[in-house]
Amino acid sequence: MELDKMDENDWKYHGEGNKSLVVSHVQLSRVLRLLKYPAEDSENPPQTVEQAFRQIQNIVDFSSNVMSSLLGEKFIHSGEVVKLPLEFVRQLSIKVQHQRPAWRCEKVMDIYSGCALCLPNLTSPALHQPTHTPPLCIEIKPKCGFLPSSKHVSKDIKTKVCRFCMHQHYKVAGGKWKRRSLYCPLDLFSGNRQRMHFAIRHLIEEPQNNLKIFKGGQCIYSSKEGSDDAMDLTSLLHHLRPYFQHGNIRINSHMTSKAVLNDFIQVLVNALLSGGGGGDGGVVTDRQGEGRSFCEASVFNKERIRHGSQGLPSDSVLFRTLQTQMLDTLDIEGLYPLFRRVEQHLQDFPKERTRLQMDGPYNEAFLEKLQKCPTEDDGSVEYAVAKVHQYRVAMTAKDCSIMVTLVPRSEEEEDDEGLSSQRWLRDFLSSRPPAFSYSVSILDLDPKPFDSIPRQLRLDQKIVSCYLRTGGALPKGSMPPHSGIFAAAEREDCTLLFHPV
């Protein structure tokens, strides 16, 4: 990629979050992630070029020096900071503007600094051969996978109903979503295949911001915020069927919709449970006790678990993510007094902000601070800083995305693993296709700012009080959860077909 010969026509809108906008190259397997500002700052940028560069470099350093060590290098792509020609960035901003969702346009793309983060495009991997069937890529934002057990938790409901399920009620009550998602992170992180299958099924039924499916780099399935449109499962099935039809011996070569969805979910569960190479691969059960692995709001019936253990392989992406999330040992309620201790110290001694690494640099010393935190509070500012750092890292893990890329493997291909990032994945029930080469990655590993902790406490209080006020009931006027998507697929399975012999 020659930075001095950048052409906006080689790039297309890929997506965006709260803080950045992403464009992807039409031919190379590359994406650029550019910062965003509030629209009112569009005329005069809120930070200098040097500050923008440092902000993106901090993201790279935090990912490569801190999160990589905790989550596993094999899952992390940290990328690099690039300096782009300003005219290219301005033209790119104009080009993508009409493709952006209206509700995201309260922020504008940074056209002043020219700084961006360059990363591999995991939705269209370089290992893919263009002549073959395009790869599938599934992006899951799993959210927090455990219930808090901290003595600082003031409301008992937090130890019974998970944050995601309570937050759903708050979002529906506030009109952010028209209907509640029945997905529960505790089911996904359980390591039990039935519960994981159940969780992914509900992500498909109501994706919200937690599921996107790409085919050949194009998003083919996702949710629009505030929309009450039913998800187009027919379209998704149309895209998925060719990947799972081959090699399946079904009556009259017709593979039912339910079978396609079940095969798809099964392959996804296999990838999430796989070690992704390396590690000892042992299964680690829930050492915190069964109480923290079931959410009372989950619609999964515990009695349905007929076989399979609770627990995740210790080298799987879900295990590493959950372990990092659990660095939040105090809950926001227990952490907030420590935040105030640090805040007061910084008001008294402003220059200490650098020594305590509140804004980076995110290096080995930062990692060591949070890993060597004493178990008991000795009243020091050092203890408080270490717990704050642990909480910030845990929040990043609670908000990350897991990307599973599936490249269909043709029968002619030899059993040669080729690139180290390629591993073969087979249907665990038999040796028949579908077989995919796959890779698992973790994205969105930005450091959470120290100053956002008071806002986190306020949000936590609002979510809990909303749930307690309604007794877990949804407001009138909210739409019922989707039930027709899989029900329709199951009805199709019950149709008898008679053919002349």
XYZ file of C-alpha atoms in Angstrom:
501
model
C 0.000 0.000 0.000
C 1.762 3.146 -1.220
C 0.675 5.957 1.082
C 1.620 8.705 -1.360
C -0.599 7.232 -4.099
C -3.813 6.754 -2.113
C -7.051 6.903 -4.113
C -10.407 7.149 -2.308
C -12.005 5.031 -5.064
C -9.946 2.032 -3.903
C -11.741 2.125 -0.544
C -15.318 1.498 0.564
C -17.325 2.025 3.749
C -17.012 -1.006 6.035
C -18.674 0.014 9.307
C -18.242 2.156 12.392
C -18.497 2.233 16.157
C -18.826 5.020 18.665
C -15.241 6.278 18.326
C -14.025 5.293 14.856
C -15.055 4.648 11.254
C -13.673 1.776 9.172
C -13.094 1.575 5.411
C -11.838 -1.488 3.536
C -9.710 -1.764 0.400
C -11.580 -3.172 -2.605
C -8.711 -5.512 -3.558
C -6.150 -5.758 -0.754
C -7.065 -7.505 2.498
C -6.683 -4.275 4.487
C -8.879 -1.910 6.498
C -8.244 1.610 7.766
C -9.736 2.720 11.061
C -10.131 6.501 11.374
C -11.059 8.519 14.467
C -14.392 10.354 14.771
C -15.291 13.652 16.443
C -18.619 15.182 17.532
C -20.134 17.061 14.571
C -19.875 20.408 16.389
C -16.068 20.020 16.327
C -15.986 19.543 12.540
C -14.649 23.040 11.871
C -11.850 22.998 14.433
C -10.408 19.661 15.502
C -10.472 18.914 19.258
C -6.889 17.609 19.259
C -3.601 18.206 17.463
C -2.025 15.867 14.917
C 0.434 14.704 17.579
C -2.415 13.942 20.010
C -4.348 12.007 17.345
C -1.219 10.021 16.489
C -0.609 9.266 20.194
C -4.247 8.192 20.658
C -3.969 5.620 17.854
C -0.482 4.526 18.925
C -1.906 3.942 22.427
C -4.515 1.601 20.894
C -1.732 -0.352 19.138
C 0.437 -0.499 22.283
C -2.469 -1.510 24.543
C -3.434 -4.295 22.138
C 0.104 -5.620 21.517
C 1.657 -5.197 24.998
C -1.273 -5.691 27.373
C -4.270 -7.470 25.808
C -2.084 -9.778 23.693
C -0.398 -11.089 26.837
C -3.737 -11.703 28.593
C -5.800 -13.007 25.662
C -3.090 -14.818 23.688
C -0.977 -13.523 20.799
C -2.551 -15.987 18.373
C -5.885 -14.105 18.600
C -4.585 -10.521 18.306
C -3.913 -8.287 15.282
C -2.613 -4.994 16.629
C -2.006 -3.224 13.313
C 0.098 -0.096 12.821
C -0.405 3.657 12.750
C -0.215 5.235 9.283
C -0.092 8.876 8.212
C -2.373 9.465 5.206
C -2.437 12.362 2.708
C -5.015 14.893 3.943
C -6.639 15.337 0.526
C -7.216 11.566 0.325
C -8.860 11.590 3.785
C -11.127 14.539 2.835
C -12.254 12.888 -0.398
C -12.783 9.592 1.424
C -14.972 11.337 4.028
C -17.157 12.796 1.252
C -17.384 9.428 -0.517
C -18.518 7.375 2.510
C -20.847 9.974 4.057
C -24.002 8.816 2.215
C -23.348 5.179 3.212
C -23.264 5.904 6.928
C -26.306 5.111 9.134
C -28.196 8.334 9.964
C -27.972 7.729 13.718
C -24.160 7.578 13.493
C -23.864 10.953 11.762
C -23.811 12.992 14.978
C -20.077 12.383 14.694
C -17.805 13.167 11.750
C -14.634 11.545 10.471
C -11.295 13.084 11.476
C -10.089 14.816 8.299
C -7.429 16.967 9.981
C -4.771 14.662 11.420
C -4.415 12.149 8.569
C -3.722 9.470 11.202
C -5.314 6.038 10.903
C -4.892 2.493 12.147
C -4.128 -0.027 9.395
C -5.259 -3.611 10.098
C -5.827 -6.857 8.177
C -9.371 -7.237 6.817
C -10.499 -10.360 8.664
C -13.814 -10.475 6.753
C -11.887 -11.074 3.534
C -8.688 -12.911 4.514
C -5.585 -12.931 2.328
C -5.427 -16.762 2.488
C -8.683 -16.920 0.497
C -8.337 -17.942 -3.161
C -10.656 -15.673 -5.228
C -11.611 -18.557 -7.515
C -13.082 -20.540 -4.606
C -16.280 -20.000 -2.622
C -15.945 -16.723 -0.680
C -15.160 -17.002 3.043
C -17.802 -16.528 5.726
C -16.943 -14.295 8.644
C -18.965 -14.096 11.843
C -18.434 -11.184 14.235
C -19.767 -11.720 17.763
C -19.710 -9.154 20.576
C -20.164 -11.622 23.448
C -20.319 -9.094 26.380
C -19.758 -10.016 30.060
C -19.860 -13.766 30.700
C -20.096 -14.000 34.512
C -22.174 -12.798 37.478
C -20.401 -10.633 40.081
C -19.772 -12.096 43.533
C -18.125 -9.042 45.095
C -19.117 -8.147 48.662
C -19.518 -4.563 47.397
C -22.566 -5.418 45.247
C -25.477 -3.581 46.899
C -28.378 -5.094 44.935
C -28.812 -8.860 45.157
C -30.360 -8.996 41.673
C -26.896 -8.378 40.156
C -25.722 -11.754 41.494
C -28.684 -13.532 39.815
C -29.375 -11.740 36.521
C -26.477 -10.876 34.209
C -25.627 -7.345 33.124
C -26.529 -8.006 29.463
C -30.037 -9.310 30.246
C -30.758 -6.373 32.576
C -29.340 -3.926 30.028
C -31.739 -5.308 27.414
C -34.708 -4.136 29.485
C -33.121 -0.702 29.910
C -32.463 -0.381 26.156
C -35.991 -1.449 25.178
C -37.519 0.874 27.809
C -35.418 3.730 26.383
C -36.445 2.943 22.801
C -32.952 2.014 21.584
C -34.278 -1.369 20.464
C -37.858 -2.343 19.701
C -37.573 -5.857 21.066
C -35.478 -7.699 23.608
C -32.759 -10.145 22.626
C -33.037 -13.559 24.309
C -29.280 -14.069 23.948
C -27.499 -14.513 27.293
C -23.668 -14.318 27.464
C -23.547 -16.828 30.320
C -24.972 -19.468 27.968
C -22.285 -18.733 25.350
C -19.443 -18.781 27.900
C -20.742 -21.954 29.598
C -18.719 -24.337 27.405
C -21.808 -26.561 27.214
C -22.633 -27.209 23.554
C -26.409 -27.116 24.060
C -26.303 -23.788 25.846
C -23.849 -22.332 23.304
C -26.054 -23.491 20.428
C -29.043 -21.914 22.184
C -27.150 -18.609 22.686
C -26.047 -18.346 19.035
C -29.556 -19.204 17.834
C -30.859 -16.184 19.779
C -28.074 -13.966 18.421
C -29.293 -14.886 14.927
C -32.919 -14.191 15.848
C -32.105 -10.742 17.295
C -28.562 -9.649 16.297
C -28.668 -6.046 17.584
C -25.024 -4.887 17.869
C -23.870 -8.350 18.912
C -23.784 -10.298 15.635
C -22.770 -9.574 12.056
C -22.228 -12.087 9.273
C -20.013 -11.304 6.280
C -19.589 -13.178 3.014
C -16.579 -12.321 0.874
C -16.123 -9.106 2.842
C -19.741 -7.937 2.388
C -22.065 -7.747 5.395
C -25.047 -10.021 4.639
C -26.735 -10.064 8.056
C -26.934 -7.477 10.858
C -29.390 -5.305 12.788
C -30.216 -1.627 12.395
C -30.569 0.272 15.667
C -34.098 1.490 16.365
C -35.505 -0.561 13.485
C -38.407 -2.946 14.013
C -37.816 -4.747 10.718
C -37.910 -8.507 11.054
C -34.526 -10.011 10.249
C -34.454 -11.488 6.764
C -33.667 -15.100 7.547
C -34.674 -16.179 4.041
C -31.863 -14.073 2.633
C -29.387 -15.448 5.194
C -30.406 -19.030 4.360
C -29.952 -18.281 0.670
C -26.348 -17.252 1.408
C -25.595 -20.128 3.809
C -27.182 -23.050 1.963
C -24.343 -23.574 -0.601
C -21.803 -23.906 2.238
C -23.711 -26.696 3.963
C -25.554 -28.410 1.102
C -22.461 -30.120 -0.267
C -21.837 -33.603 1.043
C -25.038 -33.767 3.063
C -27.139 -36.745 2.054
C -30.729 -35.622 2.482
C -33.951 -36.849 0.904
C -34.094 -35.721 -2.736
C -30.900 -33.660 -2.046
C -33.023 -31.075 -0.286
C -31.472 -29.784 2.906
C -34.003 -28.233 5.256
C -33.590 -24.701 6.609
C -33.328 -26.070 10.139
C -30.484 -28.396 9.094
C -28.613 -25.524 7.412
C -28.917 -23.327 10.520
C -27.979 -26.176 12.853
C -24.886 -27.049 10.797
C -23.868 -23.385 10.666
C -24.233 -22.957 14.447
C -22.434 -26.243 15.088
C -19.401 -25.197 13.024
C -19.354 -21.840 14.846
C -19.493 -23.537 18.275
C -16.616 -25.832 17.205
C -14.473 -22.823 16.234
C -15.218 -21.014 19.523
C -14.296 -24.123 21.536
C -11.171 -24.856 19.514
C -7.791 -23.957 20.919
C -6.760 -22.090 17.840
C -3.389 -23.812 18.022
C -1.005 -24.063 20.952
C -1.876 -24.394 24.629
C -2.635 -27.503 26.622
C -6.272 -27.702 25.548
C -7.497 -28.915 28.942
C -11.095 -28.139 29.918
C -11.390 -25.799 32.880
C -14.693 -26.006 34.718
C -16.350 -23.059 36.418
C -14.220 -22.798 39.541
C -16.424 -20.056 40.952
C -19.315 -22.481 41.435
C -22.467 -23.144 39.451
C -24.138 -20.022 40.816
C -22.120 -17.712 38.598
C -22.689 -19.671 35.400
C -26.501 -19.452 35.181
C -28.490 -16.267 34.692
C -32.047 -16.277 36.023
C -33.225 -14.231 33.035
C -31.946 -16.756 30.480
C -34.787 -18.627 28.786
C -32.618 -21.739 28.543
C -34.138 -24.505 30.638
C -31.447 -26.000 32.890
C -33.236 -29.355 32.824
C -32.464 -29.581 29.098
C -28.769 -30.250 29.738
C -28.577 -33.961 29.015
C -24.863 -34.348 28.433
C -21.631 -32.409 28.247
C -19.790 -30.591 30.976
C -19.760 -26.980 32.002
C -16.388 -25.510 31.182
C -14.225 -24.157 28.396
C -10.970 -25.481 26.893
C -8.223 -23.429 28.547
C -6.706 -22.373 25.223
C -10.032 -21.354 23.631
C -10.872 -17.762 22.756
C -13.857 -17.738 25.121
C -11.840 -18.971 28.112
C -9.116 -16.355 27.614
C -11.728 -13.611 27.148
C -13.663 -14.659 30.261
C -10.510 -14.837 32.399
C -9.613 -11.296 31.363
C -13.160 -10.035 32.060
C -12.892 -11.518 35.562
C -10.051 -9.127 36.428
C -13.033 -6.996 37.481
C -13.140 -8.573 40.960
C -14.764 -5.676 42.839
C -17.624 -4.704 40.478
C -18.032 -1.015 39.607
C -19.548 -0.408 43.066
C -16.414 -1.639 44.832
C -14.108 0.042 42.361
C -15.604 3.534 42.517
C -14.163 4.443 45.987
C -10.717 3.427 44.668
C -11.275 5.607 41.600
C -12.044 8.522 43.955
C -8.823 7.792 45.902
C -6.789 8.004 42.673
C -8.699 11.061 41.440
C -8.029 12.930 44.713
C -4.338 11.985 44.585
C -4.070 13.309 41.013
C -5.762 16.573 42.016
C -3.190 17.001 44.795
C -0.234 15.819 42.693
C -1.064 16.345 38.974
C 2.395 15.268 37.796
C 1.816 11.788 39.275
C -0.533 11.041 36.364
C 2.489 10.171 34.218
C 4.236 7.978 36.813
C 1.025 6.044 37.507
C 0.477 5.571 33.736
C -3.153 6.711 33.808
C -3.017 7.505 30.064
C -0.282 5.073 29.087
C 2.266 4.337 27.908
C 0.782 0.847 27.669
C 3.962 -1.156 28.044
C 5.330 -4.053 30.100
C 5.431 -1.832 33.222
C 1.688 -1.137 32.882
C 0.973 -4.868 32.559
C 3.135 -5.604 35.574
C 1.220 -3.032 37.674
C -2.077 -4.806 37.183
C -0.673 -8.362 37.390
C 1.161 -7.762 40.679
C -1.688 -6.055 42.493
C -1.874 -7.055 46.216
C -4.956 -9.059 47.208
C -5.757 -6.813 50.184
C -6.277 -3.048 50.143
C -3.379 -1.466 52.054
C -4.845 2.022 51.666
C -2.164 3.083 49.158
C -2.722 4.921 45.920
C -0.648 2.205 44.197
C -3.218 -0.452 45.178
C -6.076 1.753 43.957
C -4.301 2.426 40.646
C -3.666 -1.304 40.068
C -7.358 -2.127 40.687
C -8.432 0.699 38.357
C -6.096 -0.634 35.651
C -7.499 -4.154 36.158
C -11.041 -2.823 35.817
C -10.199 -0.909 32.630
C -8.640 -4.030 31.066
C -11.675 -6.115 32.122
C -14.007 -3.537 30.538
C -12.089 -3.824 27.259
C -12.548 -7.621 27.366
C -16.269 -7.188 28.110
C -16.659 -4.958 25.064
C -14.426 -6.780 22.552
C -15.548 -8.555 19.364
C -14.648 -12.119 18.408
C -14.203 -12.733 14.695
C -14.499 -16.264 13.298
C -13.450 -16.576 9.640
C -14.503 -19.757 7.822
C -12.987 -20.656 4.457
C -14.749 -23.627 2.789
C -12.418 -26.468 2.025
C -12.963 -28.365 -1.204
C -12.725 -32.153 -1.214
C -9.807 -31.967 -3.635
C -7.642 -30.064 -1.179
C -5.068 -32.159 0.600
C -4.896 -32.350 4.380
C -2.161 -29.776 4.468
C -2.559 -26.993 7.003
C -0.497 -24.543 4.959
C -0.373 -21.198 6.726
C -0.068 -21.327 10.508
C -3.224 -19.213 10.800
C -5.169 -21.894 8.921
C -6.573 -24.842 10.822
C -8.990 -27.485 9.630
C -12.363 -27.689 11.270
C -14.700 -30.615 10.698
C -18.212 -31.399 11.757
C -17.706 -33.109 15.105
C -20.475 -35.665 14.498
C -18.864 -37.298 11.493
C -16.117 -36.916 8.950
C -18.427 -35.645 6.233
C -18.205 -32.080 4.948
C -18.742 -29.244 5.653
C -15.083 -28.758 6.440
C -13.586 -25.313 6.756
C -10.200 -23.824 7.362
C -10.763 -21.232 10.043
C -9.188 -18.524 12.126
C -10.361 -16.880 15.341
C -9.412 -13.298 16.222
C -10.290 -10.708 18.859
C -10.992 -7.109 17.803
C -11.936 -3.769 19.418
C -9.275 -3.827 22.114
C -9.077 -0.086 22.820
C -8.078 1.085 26.314
C -11.049 2.417 28.319
C -10.388 5.919 29.660
C -9.842 6.403 33.404
C -12.294 9.324 33.380
C -15.199 7.160 32.154
C -15.547 5.272 35.481
C -18.120 7.667 37.095
C -20.273 7.338 33.962
C -20.016 3.533 34.239
C -21.316 3.712 37.822
C -24.268 5.927 36.814
C -25.171 3.591 33.948
C -24.974 0.559 36.245
C -27.344 2.222 38.715
C -29.820 3.139 35.964
C -29.815 -0.385 34.507
C -30.364 -2.076 37.883
C -33.063 0.335 39.066
C -34.925 0.008 35.742
C -34.884 -3.792 36.044
C -36.019 -3.736 39.691
C -38.724 -1.156 38.972
C -40.268 -3.282 36.229
C -39.660 -6.617 37.939
C -37.994 -7.779 34.733
C -41.154 -7.104 32.695
C -40.834 -5.270 29.370
C -42.646 -1.955 28.823
C -46.003 -1.926 27.017
C -45.544 -1.217 23.340
C -42.291 -3.164 23.100
C -42.394 -5.905 20.518
C -42.253 -9.569 21.556
C -38.986 -11.412 20.834
C -38.778 -13.118 17.457
C -40.166 -16.618 17.619
C -40.949 -17.165 13.981
C -37.478 -17.518 12.519
C -36.504 -20.927 13.830
C -40.122 -21.986 14.300
C -40.657 -21.554 10.549
C -37.526 -23.589 9.855
C -38.793 -26.305 12.204
C -42.238 -26.333 10.570
C -40.548 -26.848 7.232
C -38.890 -29.956 8.668
C -42.316 -31.411 9.430
C -43.522 -31.247 5.822
C -43.885 -34.696 4.266
C -42.806 -34.977 0.643
C -44.188 -37.784 -1.518
C -42.481 -38.527 -4.825
C -43.492 -41.083 -7.460
C -41.168 -44.082 -7.493
